[in-house]
CSV table of C-alpha atoms in Angstrom, one decimal:
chain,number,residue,atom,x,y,z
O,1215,UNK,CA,0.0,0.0,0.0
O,1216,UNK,CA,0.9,3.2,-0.5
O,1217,UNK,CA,0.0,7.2,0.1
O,1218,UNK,CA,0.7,10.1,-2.2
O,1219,UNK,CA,0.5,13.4,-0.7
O,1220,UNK,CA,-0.5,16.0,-2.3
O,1221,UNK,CA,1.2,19.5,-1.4
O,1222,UNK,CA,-0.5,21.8,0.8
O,1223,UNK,CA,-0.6,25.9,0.4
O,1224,UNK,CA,0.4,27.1,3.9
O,1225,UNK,CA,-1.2,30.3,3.7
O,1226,UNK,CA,-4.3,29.3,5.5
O,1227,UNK,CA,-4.8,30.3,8.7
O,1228,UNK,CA,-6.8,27.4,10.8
O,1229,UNK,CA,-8.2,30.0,13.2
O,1230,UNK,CA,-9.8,31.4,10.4
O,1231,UNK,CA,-12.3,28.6,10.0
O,1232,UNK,CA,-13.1,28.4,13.7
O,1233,UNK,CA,-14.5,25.5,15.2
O,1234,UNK,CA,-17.7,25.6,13.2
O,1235,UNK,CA,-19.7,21.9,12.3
O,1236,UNK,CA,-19.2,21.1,8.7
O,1237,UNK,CA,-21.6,19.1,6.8
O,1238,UNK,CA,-19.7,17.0,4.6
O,1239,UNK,CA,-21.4,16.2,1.0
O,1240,UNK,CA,-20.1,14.2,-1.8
O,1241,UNK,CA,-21.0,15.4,-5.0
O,1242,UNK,CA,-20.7,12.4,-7.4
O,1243,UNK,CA,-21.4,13.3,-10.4
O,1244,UNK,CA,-19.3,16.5,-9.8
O,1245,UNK,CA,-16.5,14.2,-8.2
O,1246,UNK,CA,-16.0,16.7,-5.5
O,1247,UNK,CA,-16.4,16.9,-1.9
O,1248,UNK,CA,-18.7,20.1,-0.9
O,1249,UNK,CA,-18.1,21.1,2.8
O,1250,UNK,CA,-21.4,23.1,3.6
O,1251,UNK,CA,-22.1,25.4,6.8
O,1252,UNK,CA,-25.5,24.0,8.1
O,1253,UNK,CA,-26.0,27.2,10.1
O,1254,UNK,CA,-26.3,29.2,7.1
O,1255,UNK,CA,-26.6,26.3,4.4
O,1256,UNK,CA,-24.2,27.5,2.5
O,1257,UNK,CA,-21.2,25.9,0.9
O,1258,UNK,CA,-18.2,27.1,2.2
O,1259,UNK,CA,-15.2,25.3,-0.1
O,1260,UNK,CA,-15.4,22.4,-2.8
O,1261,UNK,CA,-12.3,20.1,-3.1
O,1262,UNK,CA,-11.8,16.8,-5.5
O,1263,UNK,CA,-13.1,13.9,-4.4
O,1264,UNK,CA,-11.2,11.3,-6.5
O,1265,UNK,CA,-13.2,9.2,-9.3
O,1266,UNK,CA,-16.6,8.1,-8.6
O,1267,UNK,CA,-16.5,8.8,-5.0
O,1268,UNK,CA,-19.2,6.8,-3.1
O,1269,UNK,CA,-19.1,7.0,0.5
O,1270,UNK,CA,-17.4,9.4,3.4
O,1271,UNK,CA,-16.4,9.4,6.8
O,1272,UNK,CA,-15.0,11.6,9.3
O,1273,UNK,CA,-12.7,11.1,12.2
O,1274,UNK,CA,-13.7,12.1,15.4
O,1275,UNK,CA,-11.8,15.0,16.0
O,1276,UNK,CA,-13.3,16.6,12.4
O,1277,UNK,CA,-9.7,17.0,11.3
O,1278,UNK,CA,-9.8,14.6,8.0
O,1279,UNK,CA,-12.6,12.8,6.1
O,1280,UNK,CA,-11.5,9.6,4.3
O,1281,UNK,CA,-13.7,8.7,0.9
O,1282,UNK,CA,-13.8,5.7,-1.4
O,1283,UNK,CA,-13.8,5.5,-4.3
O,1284,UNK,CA,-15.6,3.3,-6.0
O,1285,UNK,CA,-15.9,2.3,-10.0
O,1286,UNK,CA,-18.7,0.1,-9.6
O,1287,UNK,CA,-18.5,-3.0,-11.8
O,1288,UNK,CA,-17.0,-2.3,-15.3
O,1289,UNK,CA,-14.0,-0.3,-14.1
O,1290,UNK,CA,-13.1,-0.6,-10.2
O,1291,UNK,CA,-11.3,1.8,-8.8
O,1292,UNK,CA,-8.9,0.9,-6.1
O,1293,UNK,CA,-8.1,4.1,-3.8
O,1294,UNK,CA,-9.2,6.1,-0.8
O,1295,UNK,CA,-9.1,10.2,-1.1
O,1296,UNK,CA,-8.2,11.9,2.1
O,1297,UNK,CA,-9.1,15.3,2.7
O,1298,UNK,CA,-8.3,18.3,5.6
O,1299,UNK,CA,-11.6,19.1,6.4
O,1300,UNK,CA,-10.1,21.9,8.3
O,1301,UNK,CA,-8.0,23.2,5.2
O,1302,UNK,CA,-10.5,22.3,2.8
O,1303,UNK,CA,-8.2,20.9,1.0
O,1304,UNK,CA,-7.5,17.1,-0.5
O,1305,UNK,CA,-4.6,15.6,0.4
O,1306,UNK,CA,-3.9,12.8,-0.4
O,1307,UNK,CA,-4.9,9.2,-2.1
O,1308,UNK,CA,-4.5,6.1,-1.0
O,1309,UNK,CA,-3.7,3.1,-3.0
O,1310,UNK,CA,-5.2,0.3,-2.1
O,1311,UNK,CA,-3.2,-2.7,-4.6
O,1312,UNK,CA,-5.6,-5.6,-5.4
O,1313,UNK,CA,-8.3,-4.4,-2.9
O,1314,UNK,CA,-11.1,-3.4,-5.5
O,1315,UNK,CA,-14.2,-1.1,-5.9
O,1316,UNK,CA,-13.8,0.1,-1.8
O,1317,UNK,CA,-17.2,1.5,-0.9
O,1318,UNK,CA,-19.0,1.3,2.7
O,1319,UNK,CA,-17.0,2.8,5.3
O,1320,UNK,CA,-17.1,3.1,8.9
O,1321,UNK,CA,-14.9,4.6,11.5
O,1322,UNK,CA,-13.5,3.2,15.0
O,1323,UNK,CA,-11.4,3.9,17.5
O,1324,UNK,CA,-9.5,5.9,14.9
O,1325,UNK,CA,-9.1,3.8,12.2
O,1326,UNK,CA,-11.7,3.3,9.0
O,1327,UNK,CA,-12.5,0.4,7.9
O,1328,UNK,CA,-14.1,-0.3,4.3
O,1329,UNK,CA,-15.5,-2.9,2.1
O,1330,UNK,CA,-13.9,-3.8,-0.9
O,1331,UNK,CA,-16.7,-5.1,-2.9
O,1332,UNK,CA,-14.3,-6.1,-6.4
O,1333,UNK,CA,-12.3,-8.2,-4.3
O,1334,UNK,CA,-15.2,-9.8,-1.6
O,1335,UNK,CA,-13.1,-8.7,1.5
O,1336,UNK,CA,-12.9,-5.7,4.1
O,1337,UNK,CA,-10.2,-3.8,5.3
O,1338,UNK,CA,-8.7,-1.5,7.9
O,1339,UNK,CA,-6.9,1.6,7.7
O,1340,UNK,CA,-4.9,3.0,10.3
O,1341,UNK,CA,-4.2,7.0,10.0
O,1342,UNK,CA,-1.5,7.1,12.2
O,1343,UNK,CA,0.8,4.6,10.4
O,1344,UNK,CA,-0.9,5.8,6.8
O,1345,UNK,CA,-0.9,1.7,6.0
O,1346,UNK,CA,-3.8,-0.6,5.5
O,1347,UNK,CA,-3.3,-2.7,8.4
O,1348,UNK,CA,-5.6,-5.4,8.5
O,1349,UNK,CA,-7.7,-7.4,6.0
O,1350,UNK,CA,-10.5,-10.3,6.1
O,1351,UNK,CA,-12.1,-12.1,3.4
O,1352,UNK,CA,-15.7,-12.1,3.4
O,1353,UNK,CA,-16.8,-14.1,0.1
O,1354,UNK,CA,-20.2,-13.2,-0.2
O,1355,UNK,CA,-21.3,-11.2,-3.8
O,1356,UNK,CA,-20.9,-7.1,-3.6
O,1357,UNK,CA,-20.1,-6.6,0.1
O,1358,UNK,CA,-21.3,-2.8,0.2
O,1359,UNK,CA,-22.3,-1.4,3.5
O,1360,UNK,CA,-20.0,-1.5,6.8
O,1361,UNK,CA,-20.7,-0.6,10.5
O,1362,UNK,CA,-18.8,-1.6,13.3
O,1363,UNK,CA,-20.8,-1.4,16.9
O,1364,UNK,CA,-18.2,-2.2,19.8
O,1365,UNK,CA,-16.2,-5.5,19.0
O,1366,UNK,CA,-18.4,-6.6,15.9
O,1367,UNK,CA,-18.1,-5.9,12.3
O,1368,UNK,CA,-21.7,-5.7,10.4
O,1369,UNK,CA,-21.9,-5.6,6.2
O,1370,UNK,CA,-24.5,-6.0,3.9
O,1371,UNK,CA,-24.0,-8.4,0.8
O,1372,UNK,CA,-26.2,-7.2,-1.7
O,1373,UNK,CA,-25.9,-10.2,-4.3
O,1374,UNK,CA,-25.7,-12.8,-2.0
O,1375,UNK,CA,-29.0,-11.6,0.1
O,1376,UNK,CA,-27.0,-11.6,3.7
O,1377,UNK,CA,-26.1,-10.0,6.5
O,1378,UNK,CA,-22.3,-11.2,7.6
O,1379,UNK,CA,-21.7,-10.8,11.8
O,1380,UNK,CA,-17.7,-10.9,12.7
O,1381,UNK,CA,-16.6,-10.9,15.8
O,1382,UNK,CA,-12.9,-11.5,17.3
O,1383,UNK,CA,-12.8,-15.4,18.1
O,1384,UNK,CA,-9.6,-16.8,20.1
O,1385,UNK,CA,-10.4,-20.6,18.8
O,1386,UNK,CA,-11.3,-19.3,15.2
O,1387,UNK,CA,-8.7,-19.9,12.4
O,1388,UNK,CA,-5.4,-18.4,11.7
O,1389,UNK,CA,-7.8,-15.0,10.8
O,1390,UNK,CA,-8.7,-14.7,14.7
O,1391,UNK,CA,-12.2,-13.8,13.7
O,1392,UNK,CA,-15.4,-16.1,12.8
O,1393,UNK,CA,-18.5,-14.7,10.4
O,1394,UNK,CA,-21.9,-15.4,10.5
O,1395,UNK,CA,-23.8,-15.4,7.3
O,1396,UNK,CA,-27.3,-14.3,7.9
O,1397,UNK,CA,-29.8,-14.8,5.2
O,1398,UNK,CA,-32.3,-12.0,4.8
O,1399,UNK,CA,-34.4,-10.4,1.9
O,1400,UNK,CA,-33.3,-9.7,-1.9
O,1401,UNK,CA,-30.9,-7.5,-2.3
O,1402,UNK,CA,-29.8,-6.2,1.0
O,1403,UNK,CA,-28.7,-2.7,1.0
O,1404,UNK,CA,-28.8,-0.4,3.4
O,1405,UNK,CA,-28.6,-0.6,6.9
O,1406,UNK,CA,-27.8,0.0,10.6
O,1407,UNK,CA,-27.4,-1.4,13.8
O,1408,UNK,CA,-29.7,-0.1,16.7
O,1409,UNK,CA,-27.8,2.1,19.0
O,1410,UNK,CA,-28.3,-0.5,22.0
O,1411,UNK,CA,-26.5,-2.8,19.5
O,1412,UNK,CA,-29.3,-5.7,20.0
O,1413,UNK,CA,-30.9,-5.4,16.3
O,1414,UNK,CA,-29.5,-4.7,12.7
O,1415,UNK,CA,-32.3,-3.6,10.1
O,1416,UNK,CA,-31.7,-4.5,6.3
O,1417,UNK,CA,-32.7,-2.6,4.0
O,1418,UNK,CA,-34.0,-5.5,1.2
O,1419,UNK,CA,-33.0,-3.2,-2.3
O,1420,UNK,CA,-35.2,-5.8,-4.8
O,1421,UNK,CA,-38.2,-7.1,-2.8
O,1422,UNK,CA,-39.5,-3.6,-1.2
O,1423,UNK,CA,-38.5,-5.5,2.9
O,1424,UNK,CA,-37.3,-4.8,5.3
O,1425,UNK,CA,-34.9,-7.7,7.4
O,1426,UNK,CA,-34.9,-7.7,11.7
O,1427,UNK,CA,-31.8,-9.2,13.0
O,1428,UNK,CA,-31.7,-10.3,16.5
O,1429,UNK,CA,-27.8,-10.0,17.0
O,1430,UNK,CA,-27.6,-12.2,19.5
O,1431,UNK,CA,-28.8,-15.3,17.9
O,1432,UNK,CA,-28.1,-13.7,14.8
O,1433,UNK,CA,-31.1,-14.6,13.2
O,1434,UNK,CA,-33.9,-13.2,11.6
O,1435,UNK,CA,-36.8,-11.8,13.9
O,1436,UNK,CA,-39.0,-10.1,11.3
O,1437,UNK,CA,-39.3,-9.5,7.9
O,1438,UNK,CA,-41.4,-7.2,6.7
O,1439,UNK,CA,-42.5,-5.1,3.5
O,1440,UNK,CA,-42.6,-1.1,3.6
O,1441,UNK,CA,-43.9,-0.4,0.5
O,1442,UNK,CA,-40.8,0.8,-1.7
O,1443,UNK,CA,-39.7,0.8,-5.0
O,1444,UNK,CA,-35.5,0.8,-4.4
O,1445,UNK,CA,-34.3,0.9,-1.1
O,1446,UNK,CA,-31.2,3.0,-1.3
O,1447,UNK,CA,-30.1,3.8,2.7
O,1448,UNK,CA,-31.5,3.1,6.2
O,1449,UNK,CA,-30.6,4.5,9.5
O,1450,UNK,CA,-31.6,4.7,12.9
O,1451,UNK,CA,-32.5,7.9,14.5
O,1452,UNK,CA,-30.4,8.7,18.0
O,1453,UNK,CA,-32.6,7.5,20.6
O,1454,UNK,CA,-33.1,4.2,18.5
O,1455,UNK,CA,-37.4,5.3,18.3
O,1456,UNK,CA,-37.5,5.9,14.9
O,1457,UNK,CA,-36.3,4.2,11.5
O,1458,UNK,CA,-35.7,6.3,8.5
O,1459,UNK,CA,-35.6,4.2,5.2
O,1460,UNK,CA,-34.7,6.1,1.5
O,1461,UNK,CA,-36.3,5.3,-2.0
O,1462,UNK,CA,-34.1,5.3,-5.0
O,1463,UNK,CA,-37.1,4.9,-7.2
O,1464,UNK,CA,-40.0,7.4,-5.4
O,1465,UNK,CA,-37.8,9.5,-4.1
O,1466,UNK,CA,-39.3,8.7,-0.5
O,1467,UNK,CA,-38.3,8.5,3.3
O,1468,UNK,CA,-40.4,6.3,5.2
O,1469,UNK,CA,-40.3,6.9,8.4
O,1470,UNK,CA,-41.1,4.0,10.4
O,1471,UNK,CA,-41.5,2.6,14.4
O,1472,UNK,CA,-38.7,1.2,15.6
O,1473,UNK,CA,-40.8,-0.7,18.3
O,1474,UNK,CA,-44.2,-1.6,16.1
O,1475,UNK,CA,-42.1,-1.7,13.0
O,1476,UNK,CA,-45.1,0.1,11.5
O,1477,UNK,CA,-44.8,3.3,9.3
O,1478,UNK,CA,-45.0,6.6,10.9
O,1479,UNK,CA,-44.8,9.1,7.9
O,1480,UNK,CA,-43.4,9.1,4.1
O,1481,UNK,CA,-41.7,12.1,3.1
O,1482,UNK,CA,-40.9,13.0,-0.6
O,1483,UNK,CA,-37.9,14.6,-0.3
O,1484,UNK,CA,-36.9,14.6,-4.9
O,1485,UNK,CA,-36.0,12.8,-7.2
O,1486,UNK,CA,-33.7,9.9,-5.9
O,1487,UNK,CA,-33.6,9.7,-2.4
O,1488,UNK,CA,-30.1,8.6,-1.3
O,1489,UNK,CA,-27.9,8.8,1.5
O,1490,UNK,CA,-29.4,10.0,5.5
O,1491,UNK,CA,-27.3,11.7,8.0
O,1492,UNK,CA,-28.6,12.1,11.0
O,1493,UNK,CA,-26.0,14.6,13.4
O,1494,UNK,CA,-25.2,13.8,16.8
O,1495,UNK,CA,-27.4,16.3,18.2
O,1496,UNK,CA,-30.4,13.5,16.7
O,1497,UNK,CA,-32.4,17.0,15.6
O,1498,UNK,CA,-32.5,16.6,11.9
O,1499,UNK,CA,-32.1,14.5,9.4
O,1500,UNK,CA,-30.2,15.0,6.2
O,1501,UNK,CA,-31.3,12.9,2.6
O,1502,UNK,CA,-29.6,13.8,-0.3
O,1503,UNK,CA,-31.5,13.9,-3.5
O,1504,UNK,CA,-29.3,13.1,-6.2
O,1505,UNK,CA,-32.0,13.4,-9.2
O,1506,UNK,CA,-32.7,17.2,-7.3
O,1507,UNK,CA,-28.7,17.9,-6.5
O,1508,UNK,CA,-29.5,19.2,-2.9
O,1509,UNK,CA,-30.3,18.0,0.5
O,1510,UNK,CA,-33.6,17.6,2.7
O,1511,UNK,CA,-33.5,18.9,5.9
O,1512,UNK,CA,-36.0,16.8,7.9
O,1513,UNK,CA,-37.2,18.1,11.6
O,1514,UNK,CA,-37.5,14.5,13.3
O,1515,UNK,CA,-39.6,16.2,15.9
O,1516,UNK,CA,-42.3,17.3,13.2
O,1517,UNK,CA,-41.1,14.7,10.9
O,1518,UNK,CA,-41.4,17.4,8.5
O,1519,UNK,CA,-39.0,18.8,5.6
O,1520,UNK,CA,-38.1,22.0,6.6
O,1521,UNK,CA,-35.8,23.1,4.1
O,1522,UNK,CA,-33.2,22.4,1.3
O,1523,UNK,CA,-28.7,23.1,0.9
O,1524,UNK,CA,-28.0,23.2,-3.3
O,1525,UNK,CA,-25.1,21.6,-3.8
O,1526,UNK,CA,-23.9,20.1,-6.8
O,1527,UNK,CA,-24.0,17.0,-9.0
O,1528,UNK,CA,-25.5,13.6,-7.6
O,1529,UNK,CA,-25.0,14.4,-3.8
O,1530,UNK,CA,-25.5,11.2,-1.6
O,1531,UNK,CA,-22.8,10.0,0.8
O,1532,UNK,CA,-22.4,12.6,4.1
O,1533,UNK,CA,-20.5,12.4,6.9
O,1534,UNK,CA,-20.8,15.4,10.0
O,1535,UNK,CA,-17.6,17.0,11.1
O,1536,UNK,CA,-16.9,19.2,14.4
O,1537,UNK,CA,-13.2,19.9,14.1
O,1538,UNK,CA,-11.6,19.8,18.2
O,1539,UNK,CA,-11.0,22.7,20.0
């Protein structure tokens, strides 16, 4: 593996920026990364993205988001983009060899970890020694999504219709860690794991489903259908009460009960509802709509759309980013 960094003008001032949030919007089509004020919904500073950027994180101190990128099926791309959220600038790109088509990320205790759909694995990558550090073969069909909850790894595995569970293993192989393959619906997609950590929702992208996992037996509890055309992301709101589900094809968010599993409200938020953020703070909701090229604003008190940030080209992955004091 290796890093190229990219030079940096030094006539920026940090203290300039403050400690503002940034809202932090990738702008596929565009193939930049727009970092957005969401006091004044505004976008403050644009900077590349690499090719066909897909998904974004941001460490926890707000200093760097990491993106991959992703090339799909015809023409997989192999690198992560790094950028100084604080500089607004892009910094570097990471080469990731024969690990191919990286797309879901998540990030803990410091490090991110992505799928790498081309190449049916996951990986790890550690900021502080700039190195891919750690690796696992999956083998299910188009890995996509990743969240890691405490000491298990969660991803969806869209063309093989499962959910994989890893967790660390002493008596497991050489590898150190065992996977559970979970069936579930067509197409999973989207999803999250509740914050308690008990249940991971599936978003089913080809039969309209949705797909309860109990984590602890790590089976299916429920399956059930919410009415939608093409599942695209699924998230739990902050206090684990509500379940916000987007539609590719209606450009819908269904809203739906995280207890009764039944649906709350439906929002049409554009054309091509994509990727949800929900902050910290668990106030709003943010759904990109790519079709539209500009973000919802949903008020999960009201659970109503209270207002739209233009950005550019095919917005959908977002990450949130409060740079430390």
């Amino acid at each position: 593996m290796r890093i190229a960094v990219v030079s940096l003008a030094l006539g920026i001032v940090f203290s300039g920026f403050g400690f503002a949030q940034n809202l932090l919007v990738l702008e596929k089509s565009d193939r930049t990364l727009a970092i957005v004020d969401p006091a004044t919904q505004k976008v403050l500073a644009r900077t590349p993205a690499g090719e066909d950027p897909h998904e974004i994180v941001a460490s926890a101190d707000g200093h760097f988001a990491y993106i991959t990128n992703y090339g799909a099926f015809d023409k997989p791309h192999h690198t992560l983009t790094i950028v100084d959220v604080t500089q607004r600038k892009t910094i570097g790109t990471l080469d990731l060899g024969s690990l191919l088509a990286p797309h879901g990320l998540s990030l803990s205790e410091g490090k991110v970890y992505f799928t790498a759909e081309g190449s049916k694995a996951i990986g790890r990558y550690n900021p502080d020694t700039k190195q891919v550090d750690w690796t696992l073969g999956i083998g299910n069909n188009r890995t996509h999504m990743i969240v890691v909850h405490g000491d298990r790894i969660f991803t969806s595995n869209v063309n093989s219709d499962s959910i994989s569970i890893i967790e660390r293993d002493a008596k497991a192989d050489v590898s150190g860690w065992t996977q559970t393959v979970v069936p579930v619906g067509k197409g999973p997609e989207g999803f999250d794991v509740s914050p308690d950590g008990t249940q991971l929702w599936a978003a089913n992208s080809g039969d309209g489903t949705v797909s309860i996992v109990d984590v602890t037996s790590k089976k299916v509890a429920a399956n059930f259908d919410i009415h939608v055309k093409r599942s695209n992301r699924l998230k739990f709101t902050v206090d684990g009460k509500l379940v916000l589900v987007s539609d590719l094809g209606s450009g819908d968010v269904v809203v739906l009960d995280a207890a009764t599993h039944k649906e709350v409200k439906r929002l049409n938020v554009g054309k091509g509802a994509a990727g949800i953020l929900i902050p910290p703070d668990g106030a709003r909701a943010y759904v990109a709509s790519s079709g539209d090229g500009n973000i919802a604003i949903v008020d999960l008190k009201s659970l109503s759309i209270t207002g739209h940030i233009p950005v550019g080209k095919g917005p959908d992955g977002m990450a949130w980013a409060t740079p430390a004091r």
